[in-house]
Tab-separated table of C-alpha atoms and ligand atoms in Angstrom:
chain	number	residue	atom	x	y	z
A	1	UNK	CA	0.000	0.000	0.000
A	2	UNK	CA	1.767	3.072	-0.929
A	3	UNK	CA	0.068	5.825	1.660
A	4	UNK	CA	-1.274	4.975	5.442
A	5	UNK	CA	-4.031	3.308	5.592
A	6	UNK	CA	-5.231	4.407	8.873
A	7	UNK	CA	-8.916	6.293	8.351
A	8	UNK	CA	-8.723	10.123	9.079
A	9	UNK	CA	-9.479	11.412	12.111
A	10	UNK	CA	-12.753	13.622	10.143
A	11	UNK	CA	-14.394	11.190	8.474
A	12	UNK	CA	-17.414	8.774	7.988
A	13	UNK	CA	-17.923	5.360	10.079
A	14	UNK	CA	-20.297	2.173	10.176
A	15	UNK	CA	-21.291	1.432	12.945
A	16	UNK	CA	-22.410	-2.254	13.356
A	17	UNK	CA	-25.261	-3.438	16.169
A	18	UNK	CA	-24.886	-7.663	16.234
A	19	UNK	CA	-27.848	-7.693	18.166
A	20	UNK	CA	-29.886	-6.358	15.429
A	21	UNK	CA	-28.040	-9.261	13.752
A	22	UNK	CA	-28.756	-11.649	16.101
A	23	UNK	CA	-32.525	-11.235	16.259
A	24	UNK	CA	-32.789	-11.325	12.998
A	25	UNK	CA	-31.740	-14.912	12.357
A	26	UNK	CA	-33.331	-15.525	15.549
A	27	UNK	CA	-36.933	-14.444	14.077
A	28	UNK	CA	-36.051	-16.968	11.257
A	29	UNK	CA	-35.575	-19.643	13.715
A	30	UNK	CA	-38.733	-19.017	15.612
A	31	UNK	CA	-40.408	-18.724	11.757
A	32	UNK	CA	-39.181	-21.994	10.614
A	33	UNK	CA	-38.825	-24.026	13.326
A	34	UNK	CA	-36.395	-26.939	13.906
A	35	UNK	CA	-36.543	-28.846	11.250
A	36	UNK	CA	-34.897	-26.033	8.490
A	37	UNK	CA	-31.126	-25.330	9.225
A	38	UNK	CA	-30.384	-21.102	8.751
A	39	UNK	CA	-27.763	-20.537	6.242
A	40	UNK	CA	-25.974	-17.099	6.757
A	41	UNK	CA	-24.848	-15.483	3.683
A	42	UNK	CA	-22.039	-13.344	4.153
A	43	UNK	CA	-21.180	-12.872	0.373
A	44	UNK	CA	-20.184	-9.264	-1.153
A	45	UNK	CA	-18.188	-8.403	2.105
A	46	UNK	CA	-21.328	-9.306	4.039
A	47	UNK	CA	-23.665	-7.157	2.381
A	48	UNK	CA	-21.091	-4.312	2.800
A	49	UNK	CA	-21.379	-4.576	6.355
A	50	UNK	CA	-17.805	-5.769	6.414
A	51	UNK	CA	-17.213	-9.361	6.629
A	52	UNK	CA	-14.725	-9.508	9.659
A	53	UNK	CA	-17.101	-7.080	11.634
A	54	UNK	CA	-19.974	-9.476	11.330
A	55	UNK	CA	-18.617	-12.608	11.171
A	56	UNK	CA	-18.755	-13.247	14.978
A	57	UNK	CA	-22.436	-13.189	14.958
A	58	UNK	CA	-22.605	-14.894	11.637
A	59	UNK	CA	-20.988	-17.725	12.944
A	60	UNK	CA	-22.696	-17.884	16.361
A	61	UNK	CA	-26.428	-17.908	14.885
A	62	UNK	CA	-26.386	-19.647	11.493
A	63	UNK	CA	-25.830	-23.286	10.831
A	64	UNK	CA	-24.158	-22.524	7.651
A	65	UNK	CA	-22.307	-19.858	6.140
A	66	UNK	CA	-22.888	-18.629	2.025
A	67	UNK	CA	-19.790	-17.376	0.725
A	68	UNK	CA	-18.864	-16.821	-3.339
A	69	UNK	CA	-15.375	-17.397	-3.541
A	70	UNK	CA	-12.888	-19.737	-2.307
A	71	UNK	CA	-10.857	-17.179	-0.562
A	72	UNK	CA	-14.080	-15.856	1.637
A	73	UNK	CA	-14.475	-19.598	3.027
A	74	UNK	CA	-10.725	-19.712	3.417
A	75	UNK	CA	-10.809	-16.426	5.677
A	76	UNK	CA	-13.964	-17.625	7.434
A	77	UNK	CA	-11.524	-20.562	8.378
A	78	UNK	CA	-8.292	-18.942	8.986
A	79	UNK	CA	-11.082	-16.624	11.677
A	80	UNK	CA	-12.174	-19.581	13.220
A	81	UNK	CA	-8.620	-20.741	14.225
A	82	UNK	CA	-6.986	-17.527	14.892
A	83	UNK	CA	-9.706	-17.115	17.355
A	84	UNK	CA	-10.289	-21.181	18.855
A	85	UNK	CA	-13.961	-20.985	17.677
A	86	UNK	CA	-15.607	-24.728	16.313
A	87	UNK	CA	-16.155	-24.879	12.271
A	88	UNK	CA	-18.960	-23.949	11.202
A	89	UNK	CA	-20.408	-24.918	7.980
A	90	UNK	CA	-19.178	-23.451	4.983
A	91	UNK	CA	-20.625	-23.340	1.399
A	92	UNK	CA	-19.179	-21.980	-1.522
A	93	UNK	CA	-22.340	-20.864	-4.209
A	94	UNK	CA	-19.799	-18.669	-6.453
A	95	UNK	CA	-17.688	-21.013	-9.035
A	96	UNK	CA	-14.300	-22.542	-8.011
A	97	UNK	CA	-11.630	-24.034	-10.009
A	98	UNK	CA	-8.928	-26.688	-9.763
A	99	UNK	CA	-6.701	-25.728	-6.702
A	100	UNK	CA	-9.173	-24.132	-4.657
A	101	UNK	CA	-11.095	-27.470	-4.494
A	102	UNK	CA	-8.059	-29.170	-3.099
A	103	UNK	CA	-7.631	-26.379	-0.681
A	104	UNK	CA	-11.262	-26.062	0.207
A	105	UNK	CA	-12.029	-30.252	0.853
A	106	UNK	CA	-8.756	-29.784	2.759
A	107	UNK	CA	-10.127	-27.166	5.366
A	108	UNK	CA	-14.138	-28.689	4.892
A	109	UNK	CA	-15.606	-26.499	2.633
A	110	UNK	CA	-18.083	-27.603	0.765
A	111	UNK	CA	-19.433	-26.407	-2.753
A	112	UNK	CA	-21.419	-25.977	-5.129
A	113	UNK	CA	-21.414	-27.589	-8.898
A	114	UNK	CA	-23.377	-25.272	-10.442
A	115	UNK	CA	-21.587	-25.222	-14.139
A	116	UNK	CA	-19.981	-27.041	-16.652
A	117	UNK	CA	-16.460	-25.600	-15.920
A	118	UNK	CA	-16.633	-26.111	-12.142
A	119	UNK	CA	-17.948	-29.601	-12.867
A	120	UNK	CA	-15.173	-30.675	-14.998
A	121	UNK	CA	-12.787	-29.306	-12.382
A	122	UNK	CA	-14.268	-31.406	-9.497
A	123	UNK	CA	-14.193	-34.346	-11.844
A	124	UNK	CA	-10.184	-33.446	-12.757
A	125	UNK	CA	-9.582	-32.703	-9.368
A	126	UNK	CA	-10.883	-35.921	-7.517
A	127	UNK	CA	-7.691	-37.872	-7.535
A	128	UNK	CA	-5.694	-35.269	-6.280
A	129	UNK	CA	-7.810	-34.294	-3.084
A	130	UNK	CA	-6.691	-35.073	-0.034
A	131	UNK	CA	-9.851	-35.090	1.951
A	132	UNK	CA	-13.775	-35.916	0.962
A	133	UNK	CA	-15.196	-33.013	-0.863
A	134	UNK	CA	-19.045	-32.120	-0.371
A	135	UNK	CA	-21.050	-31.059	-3.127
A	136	UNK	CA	-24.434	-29.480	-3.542
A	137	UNK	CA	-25.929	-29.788	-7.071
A	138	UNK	CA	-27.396	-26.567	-8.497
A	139	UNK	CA	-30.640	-26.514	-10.830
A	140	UNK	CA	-31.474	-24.302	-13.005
A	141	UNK	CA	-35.344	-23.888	-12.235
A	142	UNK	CA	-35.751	-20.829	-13.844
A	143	UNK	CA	-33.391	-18.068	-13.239
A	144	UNK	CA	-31.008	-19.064	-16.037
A	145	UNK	CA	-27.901	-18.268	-14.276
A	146	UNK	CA	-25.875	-20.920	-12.740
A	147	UNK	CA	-27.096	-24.651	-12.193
A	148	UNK	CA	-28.465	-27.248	-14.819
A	149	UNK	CA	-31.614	-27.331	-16.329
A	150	UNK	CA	-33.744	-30.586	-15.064
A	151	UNK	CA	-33.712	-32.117	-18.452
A	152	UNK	CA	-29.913	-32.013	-19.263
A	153	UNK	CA	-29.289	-33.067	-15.414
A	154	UNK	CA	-28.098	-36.489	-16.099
A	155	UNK	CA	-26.278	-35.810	-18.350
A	156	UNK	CA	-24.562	-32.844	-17.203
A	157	UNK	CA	-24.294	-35.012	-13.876
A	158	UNK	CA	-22.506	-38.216	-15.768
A	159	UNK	CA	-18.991	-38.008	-15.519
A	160	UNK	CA	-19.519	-37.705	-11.549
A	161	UNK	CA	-19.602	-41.704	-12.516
A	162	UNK	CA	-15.495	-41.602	-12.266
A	163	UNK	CA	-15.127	-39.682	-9.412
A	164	UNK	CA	-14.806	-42.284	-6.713
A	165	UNK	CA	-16.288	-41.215	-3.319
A	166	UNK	CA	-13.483	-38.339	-2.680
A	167	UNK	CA	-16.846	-36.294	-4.177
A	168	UNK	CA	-19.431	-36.588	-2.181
A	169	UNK	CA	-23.300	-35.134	-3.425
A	170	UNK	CA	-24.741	-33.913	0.163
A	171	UNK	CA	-27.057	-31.286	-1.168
A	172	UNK	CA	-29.147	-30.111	-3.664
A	173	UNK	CA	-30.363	-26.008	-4.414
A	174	UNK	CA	-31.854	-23.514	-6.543
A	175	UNK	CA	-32.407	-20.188	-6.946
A	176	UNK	CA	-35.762	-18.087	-7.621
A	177	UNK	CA	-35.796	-15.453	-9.857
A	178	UNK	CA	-38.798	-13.539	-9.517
A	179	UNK	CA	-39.984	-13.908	-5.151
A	180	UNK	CA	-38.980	-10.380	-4.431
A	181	UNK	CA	-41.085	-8.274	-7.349
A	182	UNK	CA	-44.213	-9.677	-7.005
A	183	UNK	CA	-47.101	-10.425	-4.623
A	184	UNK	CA	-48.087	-13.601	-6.018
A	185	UNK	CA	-46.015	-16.663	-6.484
A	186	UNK	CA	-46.811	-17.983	-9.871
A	187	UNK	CA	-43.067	-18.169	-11.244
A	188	UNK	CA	-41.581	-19.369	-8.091
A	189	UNK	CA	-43.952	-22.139	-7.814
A	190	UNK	CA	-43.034	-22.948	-11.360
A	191	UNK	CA	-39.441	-22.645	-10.730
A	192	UNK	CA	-40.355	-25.121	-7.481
A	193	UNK	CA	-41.522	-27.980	-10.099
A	194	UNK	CA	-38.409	-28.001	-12.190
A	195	UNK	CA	-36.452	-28.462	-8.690
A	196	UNK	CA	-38.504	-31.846	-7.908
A	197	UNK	CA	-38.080	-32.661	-11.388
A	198	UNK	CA	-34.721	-32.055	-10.771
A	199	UNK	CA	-34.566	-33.732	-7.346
A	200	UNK	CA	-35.912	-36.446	-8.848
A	201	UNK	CA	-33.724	-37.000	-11.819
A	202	UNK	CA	-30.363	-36.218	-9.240
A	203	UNK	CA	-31.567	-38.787	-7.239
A	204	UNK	CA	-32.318	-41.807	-9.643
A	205	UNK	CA	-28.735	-41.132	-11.084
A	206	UNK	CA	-27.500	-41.274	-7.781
A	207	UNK	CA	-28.661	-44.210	-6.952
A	208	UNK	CA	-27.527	-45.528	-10.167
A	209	UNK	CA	-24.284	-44.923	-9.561
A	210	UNK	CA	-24.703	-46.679	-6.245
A	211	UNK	CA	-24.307	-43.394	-4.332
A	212	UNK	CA	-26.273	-41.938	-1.152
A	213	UNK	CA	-29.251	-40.130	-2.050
A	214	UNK	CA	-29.817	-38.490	1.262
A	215	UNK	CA	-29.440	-34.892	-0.403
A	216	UNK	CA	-29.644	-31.464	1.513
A	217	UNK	CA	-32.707	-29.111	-0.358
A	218	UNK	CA	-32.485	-25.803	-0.128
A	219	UNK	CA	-34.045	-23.212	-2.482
A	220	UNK	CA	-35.057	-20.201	-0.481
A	221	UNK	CA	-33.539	-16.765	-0.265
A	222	UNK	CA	-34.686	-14.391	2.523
A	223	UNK	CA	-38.175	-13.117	0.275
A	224	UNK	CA	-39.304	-17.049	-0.646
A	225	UNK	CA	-38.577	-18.386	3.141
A	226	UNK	CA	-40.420	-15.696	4.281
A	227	UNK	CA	-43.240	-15.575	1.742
A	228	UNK	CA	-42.899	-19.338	0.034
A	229	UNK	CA	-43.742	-21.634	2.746
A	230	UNK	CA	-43.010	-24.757	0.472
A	231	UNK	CA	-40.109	-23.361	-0.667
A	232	UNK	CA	-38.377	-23.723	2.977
A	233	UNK	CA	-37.347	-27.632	2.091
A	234	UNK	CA	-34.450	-28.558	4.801
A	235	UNK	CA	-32.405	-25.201	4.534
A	236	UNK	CA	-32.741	-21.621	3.668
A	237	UNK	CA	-30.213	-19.103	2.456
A	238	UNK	CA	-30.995	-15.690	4.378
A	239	UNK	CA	-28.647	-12.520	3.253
A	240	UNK	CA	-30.703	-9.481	3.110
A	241	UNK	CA	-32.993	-9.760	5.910
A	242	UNK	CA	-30.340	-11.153	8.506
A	243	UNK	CA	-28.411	-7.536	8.209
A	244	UNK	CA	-31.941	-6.005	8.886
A	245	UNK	CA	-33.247	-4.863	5.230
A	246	UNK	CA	-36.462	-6.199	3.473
A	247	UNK	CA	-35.854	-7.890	0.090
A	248	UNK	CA	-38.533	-5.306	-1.432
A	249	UNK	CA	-42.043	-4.119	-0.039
A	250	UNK	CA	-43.432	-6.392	-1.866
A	251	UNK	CA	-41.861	-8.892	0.413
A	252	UNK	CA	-42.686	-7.153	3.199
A	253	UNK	CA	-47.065	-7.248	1.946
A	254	UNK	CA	-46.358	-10.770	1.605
A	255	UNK	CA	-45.230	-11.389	4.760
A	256	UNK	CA	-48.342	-9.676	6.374
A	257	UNK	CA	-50.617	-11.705	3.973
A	258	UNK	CA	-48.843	-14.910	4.151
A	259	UNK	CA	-47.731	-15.024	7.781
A	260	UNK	CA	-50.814	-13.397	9.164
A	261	UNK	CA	-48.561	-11.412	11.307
A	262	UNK	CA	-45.297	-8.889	11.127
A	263	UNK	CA	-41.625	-9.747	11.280
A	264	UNK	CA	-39.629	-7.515	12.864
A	265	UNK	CA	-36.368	-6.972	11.114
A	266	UNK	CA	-33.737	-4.549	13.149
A	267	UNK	CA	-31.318	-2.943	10.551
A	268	UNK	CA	-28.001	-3.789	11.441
A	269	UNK	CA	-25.815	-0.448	10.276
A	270	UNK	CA	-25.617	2.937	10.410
A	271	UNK	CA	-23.686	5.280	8.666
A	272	UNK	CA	-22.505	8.790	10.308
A	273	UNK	CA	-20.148	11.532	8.945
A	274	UNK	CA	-18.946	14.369	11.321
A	275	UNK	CA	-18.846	17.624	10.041
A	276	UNK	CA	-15.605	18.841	8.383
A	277	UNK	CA	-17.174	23.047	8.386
A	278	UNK	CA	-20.390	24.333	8.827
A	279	UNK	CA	-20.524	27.878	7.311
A	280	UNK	CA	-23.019	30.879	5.863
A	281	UNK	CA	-23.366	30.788	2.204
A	282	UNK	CA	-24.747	34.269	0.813
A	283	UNK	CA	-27.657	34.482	-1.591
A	284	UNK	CA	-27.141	33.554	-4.857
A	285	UNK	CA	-24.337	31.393	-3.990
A	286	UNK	CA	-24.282	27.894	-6.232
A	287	UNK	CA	-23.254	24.849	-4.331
A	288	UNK	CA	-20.500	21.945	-5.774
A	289	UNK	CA	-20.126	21.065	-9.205
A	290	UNK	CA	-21.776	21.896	-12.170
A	291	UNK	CA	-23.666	24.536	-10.173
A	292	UNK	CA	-26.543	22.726	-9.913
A	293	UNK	CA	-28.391	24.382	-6.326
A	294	UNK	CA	-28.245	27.967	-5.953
A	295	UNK	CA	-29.010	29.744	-2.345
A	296	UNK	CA	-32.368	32.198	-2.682
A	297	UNK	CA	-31.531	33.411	0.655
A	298	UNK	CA	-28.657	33.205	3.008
A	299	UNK	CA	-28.200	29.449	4.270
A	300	UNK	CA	-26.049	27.738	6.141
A	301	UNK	CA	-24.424	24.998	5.145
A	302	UNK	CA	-22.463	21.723	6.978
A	303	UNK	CA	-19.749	19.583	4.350
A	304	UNK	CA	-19.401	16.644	5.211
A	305	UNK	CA	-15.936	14.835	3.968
A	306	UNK	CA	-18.267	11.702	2.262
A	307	UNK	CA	-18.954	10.396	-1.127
A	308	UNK	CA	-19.524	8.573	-3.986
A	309	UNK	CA	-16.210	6.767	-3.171
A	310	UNK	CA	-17.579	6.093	0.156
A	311	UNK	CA	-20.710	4.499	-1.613
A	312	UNK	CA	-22.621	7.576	-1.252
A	313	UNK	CA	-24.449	7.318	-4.872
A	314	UNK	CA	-24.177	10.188	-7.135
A	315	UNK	CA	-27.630	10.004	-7.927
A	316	UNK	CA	-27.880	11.094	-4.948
A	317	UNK	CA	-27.496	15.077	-5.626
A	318	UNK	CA	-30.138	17.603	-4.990
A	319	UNK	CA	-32.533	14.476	-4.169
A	320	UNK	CA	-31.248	12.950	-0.540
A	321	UNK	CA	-31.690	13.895	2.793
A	322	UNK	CA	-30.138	12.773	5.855
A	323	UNK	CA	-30.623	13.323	9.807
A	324	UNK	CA	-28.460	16.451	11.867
A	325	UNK	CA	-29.654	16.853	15.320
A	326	UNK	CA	-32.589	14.828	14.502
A	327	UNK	CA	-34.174	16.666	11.822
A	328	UNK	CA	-33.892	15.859	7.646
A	329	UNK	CA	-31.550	18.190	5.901
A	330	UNK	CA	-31.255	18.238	2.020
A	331	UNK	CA	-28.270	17.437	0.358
A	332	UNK	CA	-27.265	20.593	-1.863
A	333	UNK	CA	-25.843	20.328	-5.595
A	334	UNK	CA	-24.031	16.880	-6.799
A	335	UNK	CA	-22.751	14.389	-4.329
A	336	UNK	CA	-19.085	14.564	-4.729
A	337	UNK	CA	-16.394	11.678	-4.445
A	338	UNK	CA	-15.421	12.647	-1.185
A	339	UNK	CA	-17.809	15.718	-0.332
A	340	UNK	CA	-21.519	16.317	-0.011
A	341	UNK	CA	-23.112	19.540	1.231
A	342	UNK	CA	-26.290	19.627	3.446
A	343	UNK	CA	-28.233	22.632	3.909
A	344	UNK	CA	-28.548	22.554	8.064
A	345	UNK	CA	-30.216	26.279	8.329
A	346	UNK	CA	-32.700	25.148	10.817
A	347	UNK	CA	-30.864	22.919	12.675
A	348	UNK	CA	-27.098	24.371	13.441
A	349	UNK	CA	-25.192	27.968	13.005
A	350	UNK	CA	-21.685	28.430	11.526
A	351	UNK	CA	-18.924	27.489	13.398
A	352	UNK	CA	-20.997	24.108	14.649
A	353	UNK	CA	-19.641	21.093	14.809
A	354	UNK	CA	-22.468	18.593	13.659
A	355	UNK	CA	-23.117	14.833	12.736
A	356	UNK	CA	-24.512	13.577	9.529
A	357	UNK	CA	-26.636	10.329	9.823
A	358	UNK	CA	-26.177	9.156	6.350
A	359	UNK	CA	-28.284	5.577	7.095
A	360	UNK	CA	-29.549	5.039	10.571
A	361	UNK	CA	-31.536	6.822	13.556
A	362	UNK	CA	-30.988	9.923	15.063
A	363	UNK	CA	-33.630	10.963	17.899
A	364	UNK	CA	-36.599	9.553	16.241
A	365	UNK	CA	-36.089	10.328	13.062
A	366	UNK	CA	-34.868	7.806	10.801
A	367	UNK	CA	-33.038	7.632	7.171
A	368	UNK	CA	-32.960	3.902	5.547
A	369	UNK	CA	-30.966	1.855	2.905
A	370	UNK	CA	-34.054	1.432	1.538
A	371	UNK	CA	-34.777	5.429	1.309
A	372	UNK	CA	-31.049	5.794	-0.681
A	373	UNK	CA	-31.957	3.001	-2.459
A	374	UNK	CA	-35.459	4.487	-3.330
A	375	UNK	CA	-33.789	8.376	-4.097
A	376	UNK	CA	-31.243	6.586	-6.626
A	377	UNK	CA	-33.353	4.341	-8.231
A	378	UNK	CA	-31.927	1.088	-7.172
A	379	UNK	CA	-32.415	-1.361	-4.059
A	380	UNK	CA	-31.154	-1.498	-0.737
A	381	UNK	CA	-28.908	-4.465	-1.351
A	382	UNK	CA	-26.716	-2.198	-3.717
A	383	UNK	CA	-26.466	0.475	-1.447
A	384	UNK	CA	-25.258	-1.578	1.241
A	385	UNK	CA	-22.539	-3.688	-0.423
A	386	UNK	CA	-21.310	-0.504	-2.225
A	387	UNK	CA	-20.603	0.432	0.954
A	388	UNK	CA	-16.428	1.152	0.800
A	389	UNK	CA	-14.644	-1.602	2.283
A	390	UNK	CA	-12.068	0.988	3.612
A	391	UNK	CA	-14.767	2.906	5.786
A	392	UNK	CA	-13.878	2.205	10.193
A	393	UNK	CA	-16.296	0.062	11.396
A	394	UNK	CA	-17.494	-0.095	14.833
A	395	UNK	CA	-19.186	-3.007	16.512
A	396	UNK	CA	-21.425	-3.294	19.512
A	397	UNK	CA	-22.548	-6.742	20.484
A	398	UNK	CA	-24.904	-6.275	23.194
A	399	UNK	CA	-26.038	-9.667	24.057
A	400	UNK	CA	-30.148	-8.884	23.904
B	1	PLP	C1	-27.320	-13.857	-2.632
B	1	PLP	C2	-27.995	-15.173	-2.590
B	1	PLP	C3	-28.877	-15.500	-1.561
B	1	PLP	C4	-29.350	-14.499	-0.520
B	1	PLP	O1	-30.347	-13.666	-1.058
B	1	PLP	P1	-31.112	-12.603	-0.147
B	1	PLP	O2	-32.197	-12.085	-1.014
B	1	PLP	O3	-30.108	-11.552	0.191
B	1	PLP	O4	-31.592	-13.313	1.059
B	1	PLP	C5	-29.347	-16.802	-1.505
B	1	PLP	N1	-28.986	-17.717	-2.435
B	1	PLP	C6	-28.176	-17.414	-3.450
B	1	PLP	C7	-27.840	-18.466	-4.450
B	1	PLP	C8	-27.663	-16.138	-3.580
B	1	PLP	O5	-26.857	-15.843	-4.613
């Protein structure tokens, strides 16, 4: 690194409640009951949240942990022995190729074959692994990203014929494309078919080959285990809604229609910025680039060193508020990439020192992922894992 990485003394922080986190896969638990194992996903830096920040709660709640690449499930082990904790679980839903697997059945992980290339690497790979590696089969039910259709399954599945029993076949998923936009279920019960077509096909092969067919189902992302009752199988895969945020409002409709009742989902971060000046602008005065707000009257303004490389979304400008002393201020003229200016006239005087809540609560007022996401035409799932990795985080874990 070629300048000090240390954050600056004026300048924005997460801050990180894992007992928002906590309660949140604990309201899945009481939702589903004993018989469907909580998967964590911690993918994308955990939601932006910041993977080493959470991970402690992650891996005291959830059975297993959803990771994309090779090197997150490495680090999620290296955690666990650097600090004596008991494996956990550990999937792998991104692609891996030929060394990782060796390196992955080594340390436990296990992963899933959900292409042709990954496929062909387990196969390759078999002779050379040290240690059994576990694999979950992905379908394609409808989403047409990764996994094999139902009808090209066994043959897609074939060469697994060679692989002796260093490959194991523990589990088998999919993924839903279309839980989160709607309010009924018409695709997603569609997409549930292919699966048991799927499961079906996976299963006769398996036992062709003389193999267990004891396989782990899972299929649901936070929306469809909250919403998609059969979807729930033995496992579900909760991201969004264990760091607090709903997967849309249609999701959250659903849940009052489906469930009869409310969950209550505790957002996990917050995002504050102190003030680096707070100042009088005259009238007439145009604020940051392109001169897009001008002053009618004399206003006072607060900058706050945050931006668009903090994950603060250009779209943003002139459209965003956030919380100073527990009221909304507007943001002023284009977010910039490491500025934004916030018109705090009724709220502070020059001179002030003030604090920008960017995402979170302040008194009882209250600014949301889902409101950024809303202002800049996205969802709150982007906001959040946009969210720059470099940012200080600090963690409370108030056991609740
Ligand atoms: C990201 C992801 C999830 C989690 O989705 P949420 O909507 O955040 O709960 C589950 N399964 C797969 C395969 C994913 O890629």
């Amino acid at each position: 690194m070629a300048y000090d990485p240390r954050p600056p003394i004026v300048g924005s922080r997460i801050h990180l409640d894992l007992g928002a986190f906590r309660a949140n896969v604990t309201a899945f638990r009481d939702l589903l009951g004993t018989g469907v194992a909580v998967g964590g996903v911690v993918k994308g830096n955990a939601y932006g949240h910041g993977l080493d920040a959470i991970l402690p709660a992650a891996h005291a709640t959830c059975d297993v942990l959803h990771v994309v690449t090779a090197g997150e499930a490495l680090h999620v082990r290296a955690v666990e022995r650097a600090r004596d904790l008991t494996r956990r679980r550990v999937l792998v839903i991104g692609p891996v190729r030929g060394p990782e697997l060796v390196d992955l059945a080594a340390a436990g992980v296990e992963v899933v074959v959900g292409d042709a290339g990954t496929l062909a690497d387990v196969v390759a790979a078999a002779p050379t692994l040290g240690a059994p590696l576990a694999v979950h089969v992905h379908v394609d039910s409808g989403l047409s990203r990764e996994g094999f259709a139902p009808a090209h399954l066994a043959d897609a599945l074939a060469p697994l014929a060679t692989v002796g029993d260093r490959v194991r076949v523990v589990g088998l998923l999919t993924h839903f494309a279309d839980v989160e936009d709607v309010t009924e279920q018409r695709q997603a019960l569609r997409q549930l078919e292919a699966f048991a077509e799927g499961e079906r096909v996976a299963k006769q092969l398996l036992a062709d080959l003389g193999r267990p067919t004891e396989l782990e189902r899972h299929t649901a992302a936070s929306a469809a285990a909250l919403v998609l009752p059969p979807s729930r199988y033995d496992a579900v895969r909760v991201g969004i809604a264990a760091y607090g945020l709903w997967p849309s409002r249609e999701t959250r409709i659903g849940v009052r229609a489906v469930l009869g009742r409310e969950i209550d989902l505790r957002p996990v971060l917050s995002w504050r910025c102190p003030s680096q000046v707070v100042k009088a602008i005259e009238p007439g005065a145009y604020v940051g680039y392109g001169c897009t707000w001008r002053a009618e009257e004399s206003t006072t303004v607060a900058v706050f060193p945050v931006g668009y490389h903090d994950g603060y979304p250009r779209l943003l400008s002139n459209q965003a508020h956030v919380l100073v002393r527990g009221r909304r201020c507007r943001v002023l003229g284009r977010v910039m990439m490491n500025h934004l200016v916030v018109d705090v006239t009724r709220v502070a005087s020059p001179g002030d020192d003030v604090v920008a809540t960017l995402i979170g609560r302040d008194d009882g007022a209250w600014v949301s992922a889902d409101d950024l996401a809303g202002w800049a035409q996205t969802i709150s799932y982007e906001i959040v894992t946009r969210l720059g990795a470099h940012l200080p985080r600090d963690v409370v874990d108030d056991p609740a």
